[in-house]
Amino acid sequence: EQSSAACETILGVAPAGKSIIDLLARGLPQDQSAAMQATLISLFQDSSDFIRELKLGLLPASFELDGKSIKAGYKMLGDRQLMLILTDVTETTRLAAQVERDRLKLEMIVLAFTESEAFTALVEEYREFLGTEFASLLERIGEPGGVSELYRQFHTFKGLLAQFSFHRSPQVLHAFETAL
């Protein structure tokens, strides 16, 4: 029944009287939401402090809620109450992702200079693949081995581009591979 103003800001609603599952797990897949609910139920059925502490460790430590990254902490208050500590780490998460993107760009630049011939050759081959070979492979996709050849090309370029720290192309190629 008690919550801080910061908690209400993070959740976007006053949590009093609402299910913790409805508040926090609305962005989770159904199986994770069900697992969280089962863990919470069993948490209050157990009388051993040690077992309860172990079960607290099974609860999700972070959530994505309405575009915010939320860190969650749990603390038992006696046998029948659970305190939930929420921290909005959206800005920290955003900054960490930016630092990682910058690191990958720097890594790519260093590799482009130190391995310039291989880097240039890869970029040219990839452009050629996207410009002409891809369309040709798509035309032959119904032929025997057509899908396998397209998959092989995607897989090869995905690996080579990842070695040179390209960020987006390997992800897109992985999505195509999955679709195939």
JSON list of C-alpha atoms in Angstrom, two decimals:
[
{"chain": "A", "resi": 1, "resn": "GLU", "atom": "CA", "xyz": [0.00, 0.00, 0.00]},
{"chain": "A", "resi": 2, "resn": "GLN", "atom": "CA", "xyz": [2.99, 2.33, 0.40]},
{"chain": "A", "resi": 3, "resn": "SER", "atom": "CA", "xyz": [5.10, 3.71, -2.41]},
{"chain": "A", "resi": 4, "resn": "SER", "atom": "CA", "xyz": [7.33, 6.65, -3.15]},
{"chain": "A", "resi": 5, "resn": "ALA", "atom": "CA", "xyz": [6.63, 9.38, -5.67]},
{"chain": "A", "resi": 6, "resn": "ALA", "atom": "CA", "xyz": [9.62, 8.10, -7.66]},
{"chain": "A", "resi": 7, "resn": "CYS", "atom": "CA", "xyz": [8.02, 4.66, -7.79]},
{"chain": "A", "resi": 8, "resn": "GLU", "atom": "CA", "xyz": [4.82, 6.14, -9.16]},
{"chain": "A", "resi": 9, "resn": "THR", "atom": "CA", "xyz": [6.83, 8.08, -11.75]},
{"chain": "A", "resi": 10, "resn": "ILE", "atom": "CA", "xyz": [8.69, 4.95, -12.84]},
{"chain": "A", "resi": 11, "resn": "LEU", "atom": "CA", "xyz": [5.54, 2.83, -13.07]},
{"chain": "A", "resi": 12, "resn": "GLY", "atom": "CA", "xyz": [3.38, 5.60, -14.49]},
{"chain": "A", "resi": 13, "resn": "VAL", "atom": "CA", "xyz": [0.64, 4.73, -11.98]},
{"chain": "A", "resi": 14, "resn": "ALA", "atom": "CA", "xyz": [0.15, 4.49, -8.23]},
{"chain": "A", "resi": 15, "resn": "PRO", "atom": "CA", "xyz": [0.88, 0.84, -7.41]},
{"chain": "A", "resi": 16, "resn": "ALA", "atom": "CA", "xyz": [-1.38, 0.55, -4.34]},
{"chain": "A", "resi": 17, "resn": "GLY", "atom": "CA", "xyz": [-3.79, -2.37, -4.69]},
{"chain": "A", "resi": 18, "resn": "LYS", "atom": "CA", "xyz": [-2.40, -3.53, -8.03]},
{"chain": "A", "resi": 19, "resn": "SER", "atom": "CA", "xyz": [-0.73, -6.83, -8.83]},
{"chain": "A", "resi": 20, "resn": "ILE", "atom": "CA", "xyz": [3.06, -6.72, -9.05]},
{"chain": "A", "resi": 21, "resn": "ILE", "atom": "CA", "xyz": [2.76, -8.93, -12.13]},
{"chain": "A", "resi": 22, "resn": "ASP", "atom": "CA", "xyz": [0.43, -6.45, -13.85]},
{"chain": "A", "resi": 23, "resn": "LEU", "atom": "CA", "xyz": [2.75, -3.57, -12.97]},
{"chain": "A", "resi": 24, "resn": "LEU", "atom": "CA", "xyz": [6.11, -5.06, -13.87]},
{"chain": "A", "resi": 25, "resn": "ALA", "atom": "CA", "xyz": [5.58, -8.02, -16.17]},
{"chain": "A", "resi": 26, "resn": "ARG", "atom": "CA", "xyz": [3.40, -6.30, -18.76]},
{"chain": "A", "resi": 27, "resn": "GLY", "atom": "CA", "xyz": [6.36, -6.18, -21.13]},
{"chain": "A", "resi": 28, "resn": "LEU", "atom": "CA", "xyz": [7.56, -9.72, -20.47]},
{"chain": "A", "resi": 29, "resn": "PRO", "atom": "CA", "xyz": [6.69, -12.77, -22.58]},
{"chain": "A", "resi": 30, "resn": "GLN", "atom": "CA", "xyz": [3.88, -14.90, -21.10]},
{"chain": "A", "resi": 31, "resn": "ASP", "atom": "CA", "xyz": [6.21, -17.69, -19.95]},
{"chain": "A", "resi": 32, "resn": "GLN", "atom": "CA", "xyz": [8.46, -15.26, -18.05]},
{"chain": "A", "resi": 33, "resn": "SER", "atom": "CA", "xyz": [5.46, -13.55, -16.50]},
{"chain": "A", "resi": 34, "resn": "ALA", "atom": "CA", "xyz": [4.08, -16.93, -15.38]},
{"chain": "A", "resi": 35, "resn": "ALA", "atom": "CA", "xyz": [7.46, -17.92, -13.94]},
{"chain": "A", "resi": 36, "resn": "MET", "atom": "CA", "xyz": [7.63, -14.66, -12.01]},
{"chain": "A", "resi": 37, "resn": "GLN", "atom": "CA", "xyz": [4.15, -15.22, -10.62]},
{"chain": "A", "resi": 38, "resn": "ALA", "atom": "CA", "xyz": [4.96, -18.81, -9.61]},
{"chain": "A", "resi": 39, "resn": "THR", "atom": "CA", "xyz": [8.16, -17.66, -7.88]},
{"chain": "A", "resi": 40, "resn": "LEU", "atom": "CA", "xyz": [6.29, -14.96, -5.97]},
{"chain": "A", "resi": 41, "resn": "ILE", "atom": "CA", "xyz": [3.60, -17.40, -4.85]},
{"chain": "A", "resi": 42, "resn": "SER", "atom": "CA", "xyz": [6.15, -19.94, -3.67]},
{"chain": "A", "resi": 43, "resn": "LEU", "atom": "CA", "xyz": [8.15, -17.17, -1.96]},
{"chain": "A", "resi": 44, "resn": "PHE", "atom": "CA", "xyz": [5.31, -16.48, 0.45]},
{"chain": "A", "resi": 45, "resn": "GLN", "atom": "CA", "xyz": [4.60, -20.16, 1.05]},
{"chain": "A", "resi": 46, "resn": "ASP", "atom": "CA", "xyz": [8.11, -20.93, 2.26]},
{"chain": "A", "resi": 47, "resn": "SER", "atom": "CA", "xyz": [9.08, -20.34, 5.88]},
{"chain": "A", "resi": 48, "resn": "SER", "atom": "CA", "xyz": [12.86, -20.67, 5.53]},
{"chain": "A", "resi": 49, "resn": "ASP", "atom": "CA", "xyz": [14.67, -17.32, 5.24]},
{"chain": "A", "resi": 50, "resn": "PHE", "atom": "CA", "xyz": [17.47, -19.03, 3.31]},
{"chain": "A", "resi": 51, "resn": "ILE", "atom": "CA", "xyz": [15.07, -20.51, 0.72]},
{"chain": "A", "resi": 52, "resn": "ARG", "atom": "CA", "xyz": [13.23, -17.19, 0.40]},
{"chain": "A", "resi": 53, "resn": "GLU", "atom": "CA", "xyz": [16.51, -15.40, -0.30]},
{"chain": "A", "resi": 54, "resn": "LEU", "atom": "CA", "xyz": [17.32, -17.96, -2.99]},
{"chain": "A", "resi": 55, "resn": "LYS", "atom": "CA", "xyz": [13.89, -17.45, -4.55]},
{"chain": "A", "resi": 56, "resn": "LEU", "atom": "CA", "xyz": [14.33, -13.66, -4.51]},
{"chain": "A", "resi": 57, "resn": "GLY", "atom": "CA", "xyz": [17.37, -14.26, -6.71]},
{"chain": "A", "resi": 58, "resn": "LEU", "atom": "CA", "xyz": [15.12, -15.94, -9.28]},
{"chain": "A", "resi": 59, "resn": "LEU", "atom": "CA", "xyz": [13.00, -12.82, -9.76]},
{"chain": "A", "resi": 60, "resn": "PRO", "atom": "CA", "xyz": [13.84, -10.56, -12.73]},
{"chain": "A", "resi": 61, "resn": "ALA", "atom": "CA", "xyz": [16.52, -7.98, -11.93]},
{"chain": "A", "resi": 62, "resn": "SER", "atom": "CA", "xyz": [15.50, -5.66, -14.75]},
{"chain": "A", "resi": 63, "resn": "PHE", "atom": "CA", "xyz": [12.47, -4.69, -16.81]},
{"chain": "A", "resi": 64, "resn": "GLU", "atom": "CA", "xyz": [11.59, -2.63, -19.83]},
{"chain": "A", "resi": 65, "resn": "LEU", "atom": "CA", "xyz": [8.53, -0.52, -19.02]},
{"chain": "A", "resi": 66, "resn": "ASP", "atom": "CA", "xyz": [7.09, 2.04, -21.42]},
{"chain": "A", "resi": 67, "resn": "GLY", "atom": "CA", "xyz": [10.48, 2.66, -23.01]},
{"chain": "A", "resi": 68, "resn": "LYS", "atom": "CA", "xyz": [12.28, 2.88, -19.67]},
{"chain": "A", "resi": 69, "resn": "SER", "atom": "CA", "xyz": [14.98, 0.54, -18.41]},
{"chain": "A", "resi": 70, "resn": "ILE", "atom": "CA", "xyz": [14.18, -0.36, -14.81]},
{"chain": "A", "resi": 71, "resn": "LYS", "atom": "CA", "xyz": [16.46, -2.15, -12.33]},
{"chain": "A", "resi": 72, "resn": "ALA", "atom": "CA", "xyz": [14.60, -4.08, -9.63]},
{"chain": "A", "resi": 73, "resn": "GLY", "atom": "CA", "xyz": [15.69, -5.16, -6.18]},
{"chain": "A", "resi": 74, "resn": "TYR", "atom": "CA", "xyz": [13.69, -7.21, -3.68]},
{"chain": "A", "resi": 75, "resn": "LYS", "atom": "CA", "xyz": [13.77, -7.39, 0.11]},
{"chain": "A", "resi": 76, "resn": "MET", "atom": "CA", "xyz": [11.60, -9.48, 2.40]},
{"chain": "A", "resi": 77, "resn": "LEU", "atom": "CA", "xyz": [10.04, -7.55, 5.28]},
{"chain": "A", "resi": 78, "resn": "GLY", "atom": "CA", "xyz": [9.00, -10.26, 7.69]},
{"chain": "A", "resi": 79, "resn": "ASP", "atom": "CA", "xyz": [7.11, -13.30, 6.44]},
{"chain": "A", "resi": 80, "resn": "ARG", "atom": "CA", "xyz": [4.29, -11.64, 4.52]},
{"chain": "A", "resi": 81, "resn": "GLN", "atom": "CA", "xyz": [5.67, -8.49, 2.93]},
{"chain": "A", "resi": 82, "resn": "LEU", "atom": "CA", "xyz": [8.01, -7.86, 0.04]},
{"chain": "A", "resi": 83, "resn": "MET", "atom": "CA", "xyz": [9.66, -4.52, -0.58]},
{"chain": "A", "resi": 84, "resn": "LEU", "atom": "CA", "xyz": [10.39, -3.75, -4.19]},
{"chain": "A", "resi": 85, "resn": "ILE", "atom": "CA", "xyz": [13.15, -1.26, -4.96]},
{"chain": "A", "resi": 86, "resn": "LEU", "atom": "CA", "xyz": [12.92, 0.20, -8.46]},
{"chain": "A", "resi": 87, "resn": "THR", "atom": "CA", "xyz": [15.59, 2.34, -10.09]},
{"chain": "A", "resi": 88, "resn": "ASP", "atom": "CA", "xyz": [15.21, 4.03, -13.46]},
{"chain": "A", "resi": 89, "resn": "VAL", "atom": "CA", "xyz": [18.47, 3.26, -15.28]},
{"chain": "A", "resi": 90, "resn": "THR", "atom": "CA", "xyz": [17.28, 4.41, -18.70]},
{"chain": "A", "resi": 91, "resn": "GLU", "atom": "CA", "xyz": [19.91, 7.10, -19.10]},
{"chain": "A", "resi": 92, "resn": "THR", "atom": "CA", "xyz": [22.69, 4.84, -17.85]},
{"chain": "A", "resi": 93, "resn": "THR", "atom": "CA", "xyz": [21.57, 2.10, -20.24]},
{"chain": "A", "resi": 94, "resn": "ARG", "atom": "CA", "xyz": [21.41, 4.59, -23.12]},
{"chain": "A", "resi": 95, "resn": "LEU", "atom": "CA", "xyz": [24.88, 5.92, -22.34]},
{"chain": "A", "resi": 96, "resn": "ALA", "atom": "CA", "xyz": [26.32, 2.39, -22.05]},
{"chain": "A", "resi": 97, "resn": "ALA", "atom": "CA", "xyz": [24.83, 1.51, -25.44]},
{"chain": "A", "resi": 98, "resn": "GLN", "atom": "CA", "xyz": [26.31, 4.69, -26.94]},
{"chain": "A", "resi": 99, "resn": "VAL", "atom": "CA", "xyz": [29.74, 3.90, -25.47]},
{"chain": "A", "resi": 100, "resn": "GLU", "atom": "CA", "xyz": [29.52, 0.38, -26.96]},
{"chain": "A", "resi": 101, "resn": "ARG", "atom": "CA", "xyz": [28.52, 1.77, -30.38]},
{"chain": "A", "resi": 102, "resn": "ASP", "atom": "CA", "xyz": [31.43, 4.22, -30.21]},
{"chain": "A", "resi": 103, "resn": "ARG", "atom": "CA", "xyz": [33.80, 1.43, -29.20]},
{"chain": "A", "resi": 104, "resn": "LEU", "atom": "CA", "xyz": [32.68, -0.66, -32.18]},
{"chain": "A", "resi": 105, "resn": "LYS", "atom": "CA", "xyz": [33.13, 2.30, -34.55]},
{"chain": "A", "resi": 106, "resn": "LEU", "atom": "CA", "xyz": [36.63, 2.91, -33.23]},
{"chain": "A", "resi": 107, "resn": "GLU", "atom": "CA", "xyz": [37.42, -0.79, -33.52]},
{"chain": "A", "resi": 108, "resn": "MET", "atom": "CA", "xyz": [36.18, -0.75, -37.14]},
{"chain": "A", "resi": 109, "resn": "ILE", "atom": "CA", "xyz": [38.29, 2.31, -37.94]},
{"chain": "A", "resi": 110, "resn": "VAL", "atom": "CA", "xyz": [41.41, 0.71, -36.49]},
{"chain": "A", "resi": 111, "resn": "LEU", "atom": "CA", "xyz": [40.76, -2.49, -38.44]},
{"chain": "A", "resi": 112, "resn": "ALA", "atom": "CA", "xyz": [40.11, -0.49, -41.62]},
{"chain": "A", "resi": 113, "resn": "PHE", "atom": "CA", "xyz": [43.55, 1.08, -41.28]},
{"chain": "A", "resi": 114, "resn": "THR", "atom": "CA", "xyz": [45.50, -1.94, -40.09]},
{"chain": "A", "resi": 115, "resn": "GLU", "atom": "CA", "xyz": [43.80, -4.39, -42.47]},
{"chain": "A", "resi": 116, "resn": "SER", "atom": "CA", "xyz": [42.98, -1.92, -45.23]},
{"chain": "A", "resi": 117, "resn": "GLU", "atom": "CA", "xyz": [43.28, -4.31, -48.18]},
{"chain": "A", "resi": 118, "resn": "ALA", "atom": "CA", "xyz": [41.05, -6.98, -46.61]},
{"chain": "A", "resi": 119, "resn": "PHE", "atom": "CA", "xyz": [38.60, -4.34, -45.37]},
{"chain": "A", "resi": 120, "resn": "THR", "atom": "CA", "xyz": [38.33, -2.68, -48.78]},
{"chain": "A", "resi": 121, "resn": "ALA", "atom": "CA", "xyz": [37.96, -6.04, -50.54]},
{"chain": "A", "resi": 122, "resn": "LEU", "atom": "CA", "xyz": [35.20, -7.09, -48.15]},
{"chain": "A", "resi": 123, "resn": "VAL", "atom": "CA", "xyz": [33.28, -3.84, -48.61]},
{"chain": "A", "resi": 124, "resn": "GLU", "atom": "CA", "xyz": [33.56, -4.14, -52.40]},
{"chain": "A", "resi": 125, "resn": "GLU", "atom": "CA", "xyz": [32.43, -7.80, -52.35]},
{"chain": "A", "resi": 126, "resn": "TYR", "atom": "CA", "xyz": [29.50, -6.97, -50.10]},
{"chain": "A", "resi": 127, "resn": "ARG", "atom": "CA", "xyz": [28.42, -4.06, -52.30]},
{"chain": "A", "resi": 128, "resn": "GLU", "atom": "CA", "xyz": [28.63, -6.31, -55.36]},
{"chain": "A", "resi": 129, "resn": "PHE", "atom": "CA", "xyz": [26.61, -8.97, -53.56]},
{"chain": "A", "resi": 130, "resn": "LEU", "atom": "CA", "xyz": [23.89, -6.46, -52.64]},
{"chain": "A", "resi": 131, "resn": "GLY", "atom": "CA", "xyz": [23.99, -4.78, -56.04]},
{"chain": "A", "resi": 132, "resn": "THR", "atom": "CA", "xyz": [23.79, -7.75, -58.41]},
{"chain": "A", "resi": 133, "resn": "GLU", "atom": "CA", "xyz": [24.37, -11.18, -56.86]},
{"chain": "A", "resi": 134, "resn": "PHE", "atom": "CA", "xyz": [21.54, -10.91, -54.34]},
{"chain": "A", "resi": 135, "resn": "ALA", "atom": "CA", "xyz": [18.93, -10.30, -57.05]},
{"chain": "A", "resi": 136, "resn": "SER", "atom": "CA", "xyz": [20.35, -13.18, -59.09]},
{"chain": "A", "resi": 137, "resn": "LEU", "atom": "CA", "xyz": [20.20, -15.53, -56.10]},
{"chain": "A", "resi": 138, "resn": "LEU", "atom": "CA", "xyz": [16.61, -14.49, -55.42]},
{"chain": "A", "resi": 139, "resn": "GLU", "atom": "CA", "xyz": [15.66, -15.35, -58.99]},
{"chain": "A", "resi": 140, "resn": "ARG", "atom": "CA", "xyz": [17.12, -18.85, -58.51]},
{"chain": "A", "resi": 141, "resn": "ILE", "atom": "CA", "xyz": [15.71, -19.41, -55.02]},
{"chain": "A", "resi": 142, "resn": "GLY", "atom": "CA", "xyz": [13.18, -21.99, -56.28]},
{"chain": "A", "resi": 143, "resn": "GLU", "atom": "CA", "xyz": [15.87, -24.08, -57.93]},
{"chain": "A", "resi": 144, "resn": "PRO", "atom": "CA", "xyz": [17.58, -26.95, -56.10]},
{"chain": "A", "resi": 145, "resn": "GLY", "atom": "CA", "xyz": [20.20, -25.52, -53.75]},
{"chain": "A", "resi": 146, "resn": "GLY", "atom": "CA", "xyz": [18.95, -21.96, -54.23]},
{"chain": "A", "resi": 147, "resn": "VAL", "atom": "CA", "xyz": [17.97, -21.39, -50.61]},
{"chain": "A", "resi": 148, "resn": "SER", "atom": "CA", "xyz": [21.16, -23.06, -49.38]},
{"chain": "A", "resi": 149, "resn": "GLU", "atom": "CA", "xyz": [23.34, -20.82, -51.54]},
{"chain": "A", "resi": 150, "resn": "LEU", "atom": "CA", "xyz": [21.55, -17.68, -50.37]},
{"chain": "A", "resi": 151, "resn": "TYR", "atom": "CA", "xyz": [21.85, -18.83, -46.76]},
{"chain": "A", "resi": 152, "resn": "ARG", "atom": "CA", "xyz": [25.56, -19.57, -47.24]},
{"chain": "A", "resi": 153, "resn": "GLN", "atom": "CA", "xyz": [26.18, -16.10, -48.69]},
{"chain": "A", "resi": 154, "resn": "PHE", "atom": "CA", "xyz": [24.30, -14.42, -45.82]},
{"chain": "A", "resi": 155, "resn": "HIS", "atom": "CA", "xyz": [26.19, -16.49, -43.26]},
{"chain": "A", "resi": 156, "resn": "THR", "atom": "CA", "xyz": [29.57, -15.77, -44.84]},
{"chain": "A", "resi": 157, "resn": "PHE", "atom": "CA", "xyz": [29.02, -12.02, -45.07]},
{"chain": "A", "resi": 158, "resn": "LYS", "atom": "CA", "xyz": [27.55, -11.91, -41.57]},
{"chain": "A", "resi": 159, "resn": "GLY", "atom": "CA", "xyz": [30.71, -13.49, -40.14]},
{"chain": "A", "resi": 160, "resn": "LEU", "atom": "CA", "xyz": [33.15, -11.42, -42.19]},
{"chain": "A", "resi": 161, "resn": "LEU", "atom": "CA", "xyz": [31.38, -8.13, -41.44]},
{"chain": "A", "resi": 162, "resn": "ALA", "atom": "CA", "xyz": [31.23, -8.98, -37.74]},
{"chain": "A", "resi": 163, "resn": "GLN", "atom": "CA", "xyz": [35.00, -9.61, -37.75]},
{"chain": "A", "resi": 164, "resn": "PHE", "atom": "CA", "xyz": [35.47, -6.02, -38.93]},
{"chain": "A", "resi": 165, "resn": "SER", "atom": "CA", "xyz": [33.08, -4.75, -36.22]},
{"chain": "A", "resi": 166, "resn": "PHE", "atom": "CA", "xyz": [30.26, -3.76, -38.54]},
{"chain": "A", "resi": 167, "resn": "HIS", "atom": "CA", "xyz": [27.19, -3.34, -36.37]},
{"chain": "A", "resi": 168, "resn": "ARG", "atom": "CA", "xyz": [24.00, -3.24, -38.42]},
{"chain": "A", "resi": 169, "resn": "SER", "atom": "CA", "xyz": [24.71, -5.45, -41.42]},
{"chain": "A", "resi": 170, "resn": "PRO", "atom": "CA", "xyz": [25.46, -8.62, -39.40]},
{"chain": "A", "resi": 171, "resn": "GLN", "atom": "CA", "xyz": [22.22, -8.10, -37.45]},
{"chain": "A", "resi": 172, "resn": "VAL", "atom": "CA", "xyz": [20.19, -7.68, -40.64]},
{"chain": "A", "resi": 173, "resn": "LEU", "atom": "CA", "xyz": [21.85, -10.68, -42.27]},
{"chain": "A", "resi": 174, "resn": "HIS", "atom": "CA", "xyz": [21.16, -12.73, -39.15]},
{"chain": "A", "resi": 175, "resn": "ALA", "atom": "CA", "xyz": [17.47, -11.80, -39.40]},
{"chain": "A", "resi": 176, "resn": "PHE", "atom": "CA", "xyz": [17.44, -12.93, -43.05]},
{"chain": "A", "resi": 177, "resn": "GLU", "atom": "CA", "xyz": [19.18, -16.17, -42.09]},
{"chain": "A", "resi": 178, "resn": "THR", "atom": "CA", "xyz": [16.56, -16.80, -39.43]},
{"chain": "A", "resi": 179, "resn": "ALA", "atom": "CA", "xyz": [13.78, -16.14, -41.92]},
{"chain": "A", "resi": 180, "resn": "LEU", "atom": "CA", "xyz": [15.32, -18.59, -44.38]}
]
